[in-house]
Amino acid sequence: MFELSAKPIGLDLAHTAKVVRRALDDAMIANGGSLPVWSVLISVKSRQFGHQRQLAESVGIQGATLTHHLNAMEADGLLTRRRDPANRRKHLVELTPSGEALFLRLRETAIAFDRQLRTGISQDELDHARSVFTRLRANVGGEGVQTKDEAEAEL
């Protein structure tokens, strides 16, 4: 027989992630974007993922879902897609001036949200939390374990 003396950490973590994700999405929506739009903008802006397939992997969504977001963002004038001259089967994704402006606005939103999230938490506590998050991901065989520098580079 299996007994739990305390709430499972996985459930607590999942609930916390859901609450924080919803609050961040709400903040992004209030400033003209959304969490998926922000994820695409930051990935394109970083120029690490110019091709759609790489972009889908970096954002962590299926290709068809990414295509839906890209279609909407292109229709809104936030980005352009064009064939890669070196490989016509691939599309290059680039931000337009409107996309750049939205990126800057949402970056400020993300910074303010991060500041709010850190309220009352010391740097030592944050470092410890990141260490625990890394261990939790490793315990479930999670890939893409992010370093502190990588996380900070996203902002």
Backbone as numpy.savetxt, mean C-alpha at the origin, in Angstrom:
# Nx Ny Nz CAx CAy CAz Cx Cy Cz
-8.51 -31.89 23.54 -9.34 -30.71 23.54 -8.47 -29.47 23.54
-8.84 -28.50 22.72 -8.09 -27.27 22.56 -8.77 -26.16 23.35
-8.01 -25.50 24.21 -8.56 -24.40 25.00 -7.73 -23.13 24.76
-8.42 -22.05 24.71 -7.75 -20.77 24.59 -7.92 -20.00 25.88
-6.79 -19.58 26.44 -6.87 -18.79 27.67 -6.98 -17.30 27.36
-6.67 -16.94 26.14 -6.74 -15.54 25.74 -7.16 -15.49 24.28
-7.58 -14.32 23.85 -7.96 -14.13 22.45 -6.76 -14.47 21.56
-6.95 -15.25 20.51 -5.83 -15.58 19.62 -5.23 -14.31 18.99
-3.92 -14.28 18.96 -3.22 -13.09 18.44 -3.59 -12.83 16.98
-3.82 -13.89 16.22 -4.18 -13.72 14.81 -5.48 -12.96 14.64
-6.47 -13.27 15.48 -7.75 -12.56 15.41 -7.59 -11.10 15.81
-6.82 -10.87 16.86 -6.58 -9.50 17.31 -5.85 -8.70 16.24
-4.84 -9.32 15.63 -4.08 -8.66 14.58 -4.96 -8.38 13.36
-5.77 -9.36 12.96 -6.67 -9.18 11.80 -7.67 -8.06 12.06
-8.22 -8.00 13.26 -9.19 -6.95 13.59 -8.51 -5.57 13.58
-7.33 -5.50 14.17 -6.58 -4.24 14.21 -6.26 -3.78 12.79
-5.78 -4.70 11.96 -5.45 -4.36 10.57 -6.68 -3.85 9.83
-7.83 -4.48 10.06 -9.06 -4.07 9.39 -9.47 -2.65 9.81
-9.38 -2.36 11.09 -9.76 -1.03 11.60 -8.81 0.04 11.05
-7.50 -0.24 11.08 -6.52 0.73 10.61 -6.66 0.92 9.10
-6.83 -0.16 8.36 -6.98 -0.07 6.91 -8.22 0.76 6.53
-9.32 0.54 7.23 -10.55 1.29 6.97 -10.34 2.77 7.26
-9.68 3.08 8.37 -9.43 4.48 8.73 -8.52 5.15 7.70
-7.49 4.44 7.23 -6.60 5.00 6.22 -7.35 5.21 4.91
-8.17 4.25 4.51 -8.96 4.39 3.29 -9.91 5.59 3.40
-10.54 5.74 4.55 -11.44 6.89 4.76 -10.68 8.21 4.64
-9.46 8.26 5.19 -8.65 9.48 5.09 -8.28 9.76 3.64
-7.96 8.71 2.90 -7.61 8.87 1.48 -8.83 9.34 0.68
-9.98 8.75 0.95 -11.22 9.13 0.26 -11.54 10.60 0.53
-11.36 11.03 1.77 -11.64 12.42 2.13 -10.74 13.40 1.38
-9.62 12.91 0.85 -8.69 13.77 0.14 -8.59 13.44 -1.35
-9.64 12.82 -1.87 -9.74 12.62 -3.31 -9.17 11.34 -3.86
-8.85 10.39 -3.00 -8.28 9.12 -3.48 -8.92 7.94 -2.79
-8.17 6.90 -2.63 -8.57 5.71 -1.90 -7.29 4.92 -1.63
-7.37 3.91 -0.80 -6.19 3.11 -0.51 -5.68 2.40 -1.76
-6.55 1.80 -2.61 -6.03 1.19 -3.84 -5.38 2.22 -4.77
-5.99 3.40 -4.90 -5.41 4.44 -5.75 -4.05 4.86 -5.20
-3.96 5.04 -3.89 -2.69 5.41 -3.26 -1.64 4.33 -3.51
-2.02 3.07 -3.39 -1.08 1.98 -3.63 -0.54 2.01 -5.05
-1.41 2.26 -6.01 -0.97 2.35 -7.41 -0.08 3.58 -7.60
-0.51 4.72 -7.09 0.27 5.95 -7.26 1.67 5.82 -6.67
1.77 5.28 -5.47 3.09 5.19 -4.83 3.97 4.18 -5.55
3.39 3.11 -6.08 4.18 2.13 -6.82 4.67 2.70 -8.15
3.80 3.42 -8.85 4.20 4.04 -10.12 5.23 5.14 -9.86
4.98 5.94 -8.84 5.88 7.06 -8.51 7.28 6.56 -8.15
7.36 5.43 -7.50 8.67 4.89 -7.10 9.47 4.41 -8.30
8.78 4.24 -9.43 9.38 3.81 -10.69 10.03 2.43 -10.60
9.71 1.70 -9.57 10.23 0.34 -9.46 9.41 -0.61 -10.33
8.18 -0.23 -10.61 7.28 -1.13 -11.30 6.59 -0.42 -12.45
7.29 -0.29 -13.57 6.72 0.40 -14.71 5.75 -0.44 -15.52
5.89 -1.75 -15.48 5.00 -2.62 -16.24 3.81 -3.05 -15.38
2.67 -3.24 -16.04 1.44 -3.59 -15.33 1.57 -4.85 -14.48
2.19 -5.88 -15.00 2.32 -7.14 -14.25 3.12 -6.93 -12.96
4.24 -6.23 -13.06 5.05 -5.93 -11.89 4.28 -5.05 -10.91
3.53 -4.12 -11.47 2.73 -3.22 -10.65 1.69 -3.99 -9.85
1.00 -4.94 -10.50 -0.01 -5.76 -9.81 0.63 -6.53 -8.65
1.81 -7.08 -8.88 2.50 -7.81 -7.83 2.89 -6.90 -6.67
3.37 -5.69 -7.00 3.80 -4.78 -5.94 2.63 -4.27 -5.12
1.49 -4.06 -5.77 0.31 -3.57 -5.07 -0.38 -4.72 -4.32
-0.14 -5.95 -4.78 -0.71 -7.12 -4.12 -2.13 -7.43 -4.55
-2.44 -7.15 -5.81 -3.78 -7.46 -6.32 -3.67 -8.23 -7.63
-4.74 -8.88 -8.01 -4.79 -9.63 -9.25 -4.73 -8.69 -10.44
-4.22 -9.20 -11.55 -4.09 -8.39 -12.76 -5.40 -7.77 -13.21
-6.50 -8.54 -13.16 -7.80 -8.02 -13.61 -8.27 -6.88 -12.71
-8.04 -7.00 -11.42 -8.43 -5.94 -10.48 -7.58 -4.70 -10.73
-6.30 -4.90 -10.97 -5.43 -3.76 -11.27 -5.89 -3.07 -12.55
-6.24 -3.86 -13.56 -6.71 -3.28 -14.82 -7.93 -2.40 -14.58
-8.84 -2.85 -13.74 -10.03 -2.05 -13.39 -9.60 -0.71 -12.77
-8.68 -0.76 -11.80 -8.20 0.48 -11.17 -7.49 1.37 -12.17
-6.64 0.77 -13.01 -5.90 1.56 -13.99 -6.83 2.20 -15.01
-7.86 1.46 -15.44 -8.84 2.03 -16.38 -9.50 3.26 -15.77
-9.93 3.15 -14.52 -10.59 4.27 -13.85 -9.63 5.44 -13.65
-8.39 5.13 -13.25 -7.42 6.19 -13.03 -7.01 6.86 -14.34
-6.94 6.09 -15.41 -6.64 6.67 -16.71 -7.79 7.55 -17.19
-9.03 7.08 -16.99 -10.21 7.87 -17.36 -10.27 9.17 -16.56
-9.78 9.15 -15.32 -9.74 10.34 -14.47 -8.54 11.24 -14.78
-7.71 10.82 -15.72 -6.56 11.63 -16.11 -5.39 11.57 -15.15
-5.32 10.51 -14.34 -4.25 10.39 -13.35 -3.00 9.69 -13.86
-3.16 8.87 -14.89 -2.02 8.14 -15.43 -2.24 7.83 -16.90
-1.16 7.44 -17.53 -1.23 6.99 -18.92 -0.61 5.61 -19.01
-1.07 4.86 -20.00 -0.48 3.55 -20.30 -0.12 3.54 -21.77
1.04 2.98 -22.06 1.46 2.84 -23.45 2.28 1.57 -23.59
2.34 1.09 -24.80 3.12 -0.12 -25.07 4.61 0.16 -24.85
5.28 -0.82 -24.30 6.73 -0.75 -24.12 7.38 -0.95 -25.48
8.15 0.01 -25.97 8.77 -0.15 -27.29 9.70 -1.37 -27.36
10.28 -1.76 -26.23 11.18 -2.91 -26.20 10.42 -4.24 -26.17
9.15 -4.20 -25.73 8.35 -5.43 -25.66 6.89 -5.02 -25.78
6.35 -5.11 -26.96 5.00 -4.62 -27.26 3.91 -5.32 -26.45
4.21 -6.45 -25.83 3.21 -7.16 -25.02 3.04 -6.51 -23.64
3.96 -5.64 -23.27 3.91 -5.00 -21.96 3.44 -3.55 -22.08
2.75 -3.11 -21.03 2.31 -1.70 -20.95 3.15 -0.97 -19.90
3.59 0.22 -20.25 4.27 1.10 -19.31 3.22 2.02 -18.69
3.31 2.24 -17.39 2.36 3.08 -16.67 3.11 4.28 -16.12
2.58 5.49 -16.41 3.21 6.72 -15.94 2.15 7.67 -15.40
2.55 8.48 -14.42 1.63 9.47 -13.86 1.56 10.70 -14.76
0.37 11.28 -14.83 0.17 12.56 -15.50 0.41 13.67 -14.47
0.41 14.93 -14.89 0.51 16.02 -13.91 -0.60 15.94 -12.84
-1.81 15.56 -13.24 -2.90 15.40 -12.26 -2.60 14.25 -11.30
-2.03 13.18 -11.82 -1.64 12.05 -10.98 -0.55 12.44 -10.00
0.40 13.24 -10.48 1.47 13.74 -9.60 0.88 14.59 -8.47
-0.07 15.45 -8.82 -0.71 16.32 -7.81 -1.46 15.48 -6.78
-2.20 14.47 -7.26 -2.93 13.61 -6.32 -1.95 12.83 -5.46
-0.85 12.37 -6.05 0.17 11.67 -5.27 0.65 12.55 -4.11
0.97 13.80 -4.41 1.47 14.71 -3.38 0.42 14.94 -2.29
-0.83 15.13 -2.69 -1.91 15.34 -1.72 -2.09 14.10 -0.84
-2.10 12.92 -1.45 -2.30 11.69 -0.68 -1.07 11.34 0.16
0.11 11.76 -0.30 1.31 11.55 0.52 1.19 12.33 1.82
0.70 13.57 1.72 0.47 14.37 2.94 -0.57 13.71 3.84
-1.60 13.14 3.22 -2.63 12.42 3.98 -2.00 11.22 4.70
-1.16 10.47 3.99 -0.51 9.29 4.58 0.42 9.69 5.72
1.14 10.78 5.55 2.05 11.25 6.60 1.25 11.67 7.83
0.17 12.41 7.63 -0.67 12.84 8.76 -1.30 11.64 9.44
-1.74 10.66 8.65 -2.34 9.46 9.23 -1.31 8.70 10.05
-0.10 8.58 9.52 0.96 7.88 10.24 1.28 8.60 11.56
1.30 9.92 11.50 1.55 10.71 12.72 0.46 10.42 13.77
-0.79 10.39 13.32 -1.90 10.09 14.23 -1.77 8.67 14.80
-1.42 7.74 13.94 -1.29 6.34 14.35 -0.20 6.16 15.40
0.86 6.95 15.31 1.99 6.85 16.22 1.79 7.58 17.56
0.69 8.32 17.68 0.45 9.12 18.88 0.57 8.27 20.15
1.41 8.74 21.07 1.57 8.07 22.36 2.41 6.81 22.32
3.05 6.53 21.21 3.87 5.32 21.08 5.32 5.75 20.87
6.21 5.25 21.70 7.63 5.62 21.60 8.29 4.91 20.41
9.45 5.42 20.02 10.20 4.80 18.92 10.61 3.38 19.30
10.98 3.15 20.56 11.32 1.80 21.01 10.14 0.86 20.87
8.94 1.34 21.22 7.74 0.52 21.08 7.45 0.21 19.61
7.64 1.20 18.74 7.43 0.98 17.31 8.43 -0.04 16.76
9.69 0.10 17.17 10.71 -0.85 16.72 10.38 -2.26 17.19
9.93 -2.37 18.42 9.54 -3.68 18.96 8.34 -4.25 18.20
7.36 -3.40 17.92 6.17 -3.86 17.18 6.58 -4.36 15.79
7.45 -3.63 15.12 7.91 -4.06 13.79 8.62 -5.40 13.88
9.39 -5.58 14.92 10.09 -6.84 15.11 9.09 -7.99 15.30
8.06 -7.72 16.08 7.02 -8.74 16.30 6.27 -9.02 15.00
5.94 -7.98 14.23 5.25 -8.17 12.95 6.09 -9.03 12.01
7.40 -8.76 11.97 8.29 -9.54 11.13 8.28 -11.01 11.54
8.32 -11.24 12.84 8.31 -12.62 13.35 6.98 -13.31 13.04
5.87 -12.58 13.19 4.55 -13.15 12.88 4.47 -13.55 11.41
4.96 -12.66 10.51 4.95 -13.00 9.08 5.81 -14.23 8.81
6.97 -14.28 9.43 7.86 -15.43 9.25 7.21 -16.70 9.79
6.48 -16.61 10.90 5.84 -17.78 11.50 4.79 -18.40 10.61
4.20 -17.59 9.73 3.19 -18.14 8.81 3.76 -18.31 7.40
5.07 -18.16 7.28 5.70 -18.33 5.98 5.44 -17.19 5.04
5.15 -16.02 5.60 4.84 -14.85 4.78 6.04 -14.38 4.00
5.78 -14.02 2.77 6.84 -13.46 1.93 6.79 -11.95 2.01
7.78 -11.34 1.45 7.80 -9.89 1.38 7.98 -9.25 2.74
8.79 -9.87 3.60 9.05 -9.28 4.90 9.74 -7.96 4.67
9.12 -6.89 5.14 9.57 -5.53 4.86 10.48 -5.03 5.97
11.59 -4.43 5.58 12.49 -3.84 6.56 11.97 -2.48 6.99
12.52 -1.96 8.06 12.13 -0.64 8.55 12.40 0.43 7.49
13.56 0.35 6.84 13.90 1.33 5.81 12.93 1.29 4.64
12.49 0.09 4.23 11.53 -0.04 3.14 10.19 0.57 3.52
9.76 0.35 4.74 8.49 0.90 5.20 8.54 2.42 5.22
9.65 2.97 5.71 9.78 4.42 5.78 9.90 5.04 4.39
10.49 4.31 3.45 10.65 4.81 2.09 9.29 4.96 1.39
8.27 4.22 1.84 6.95 4.33 1.24 6.32 5.68 1.49
6.74 6.35 2.55 6.19 7.67 2.84 7.09 8.72 2.25
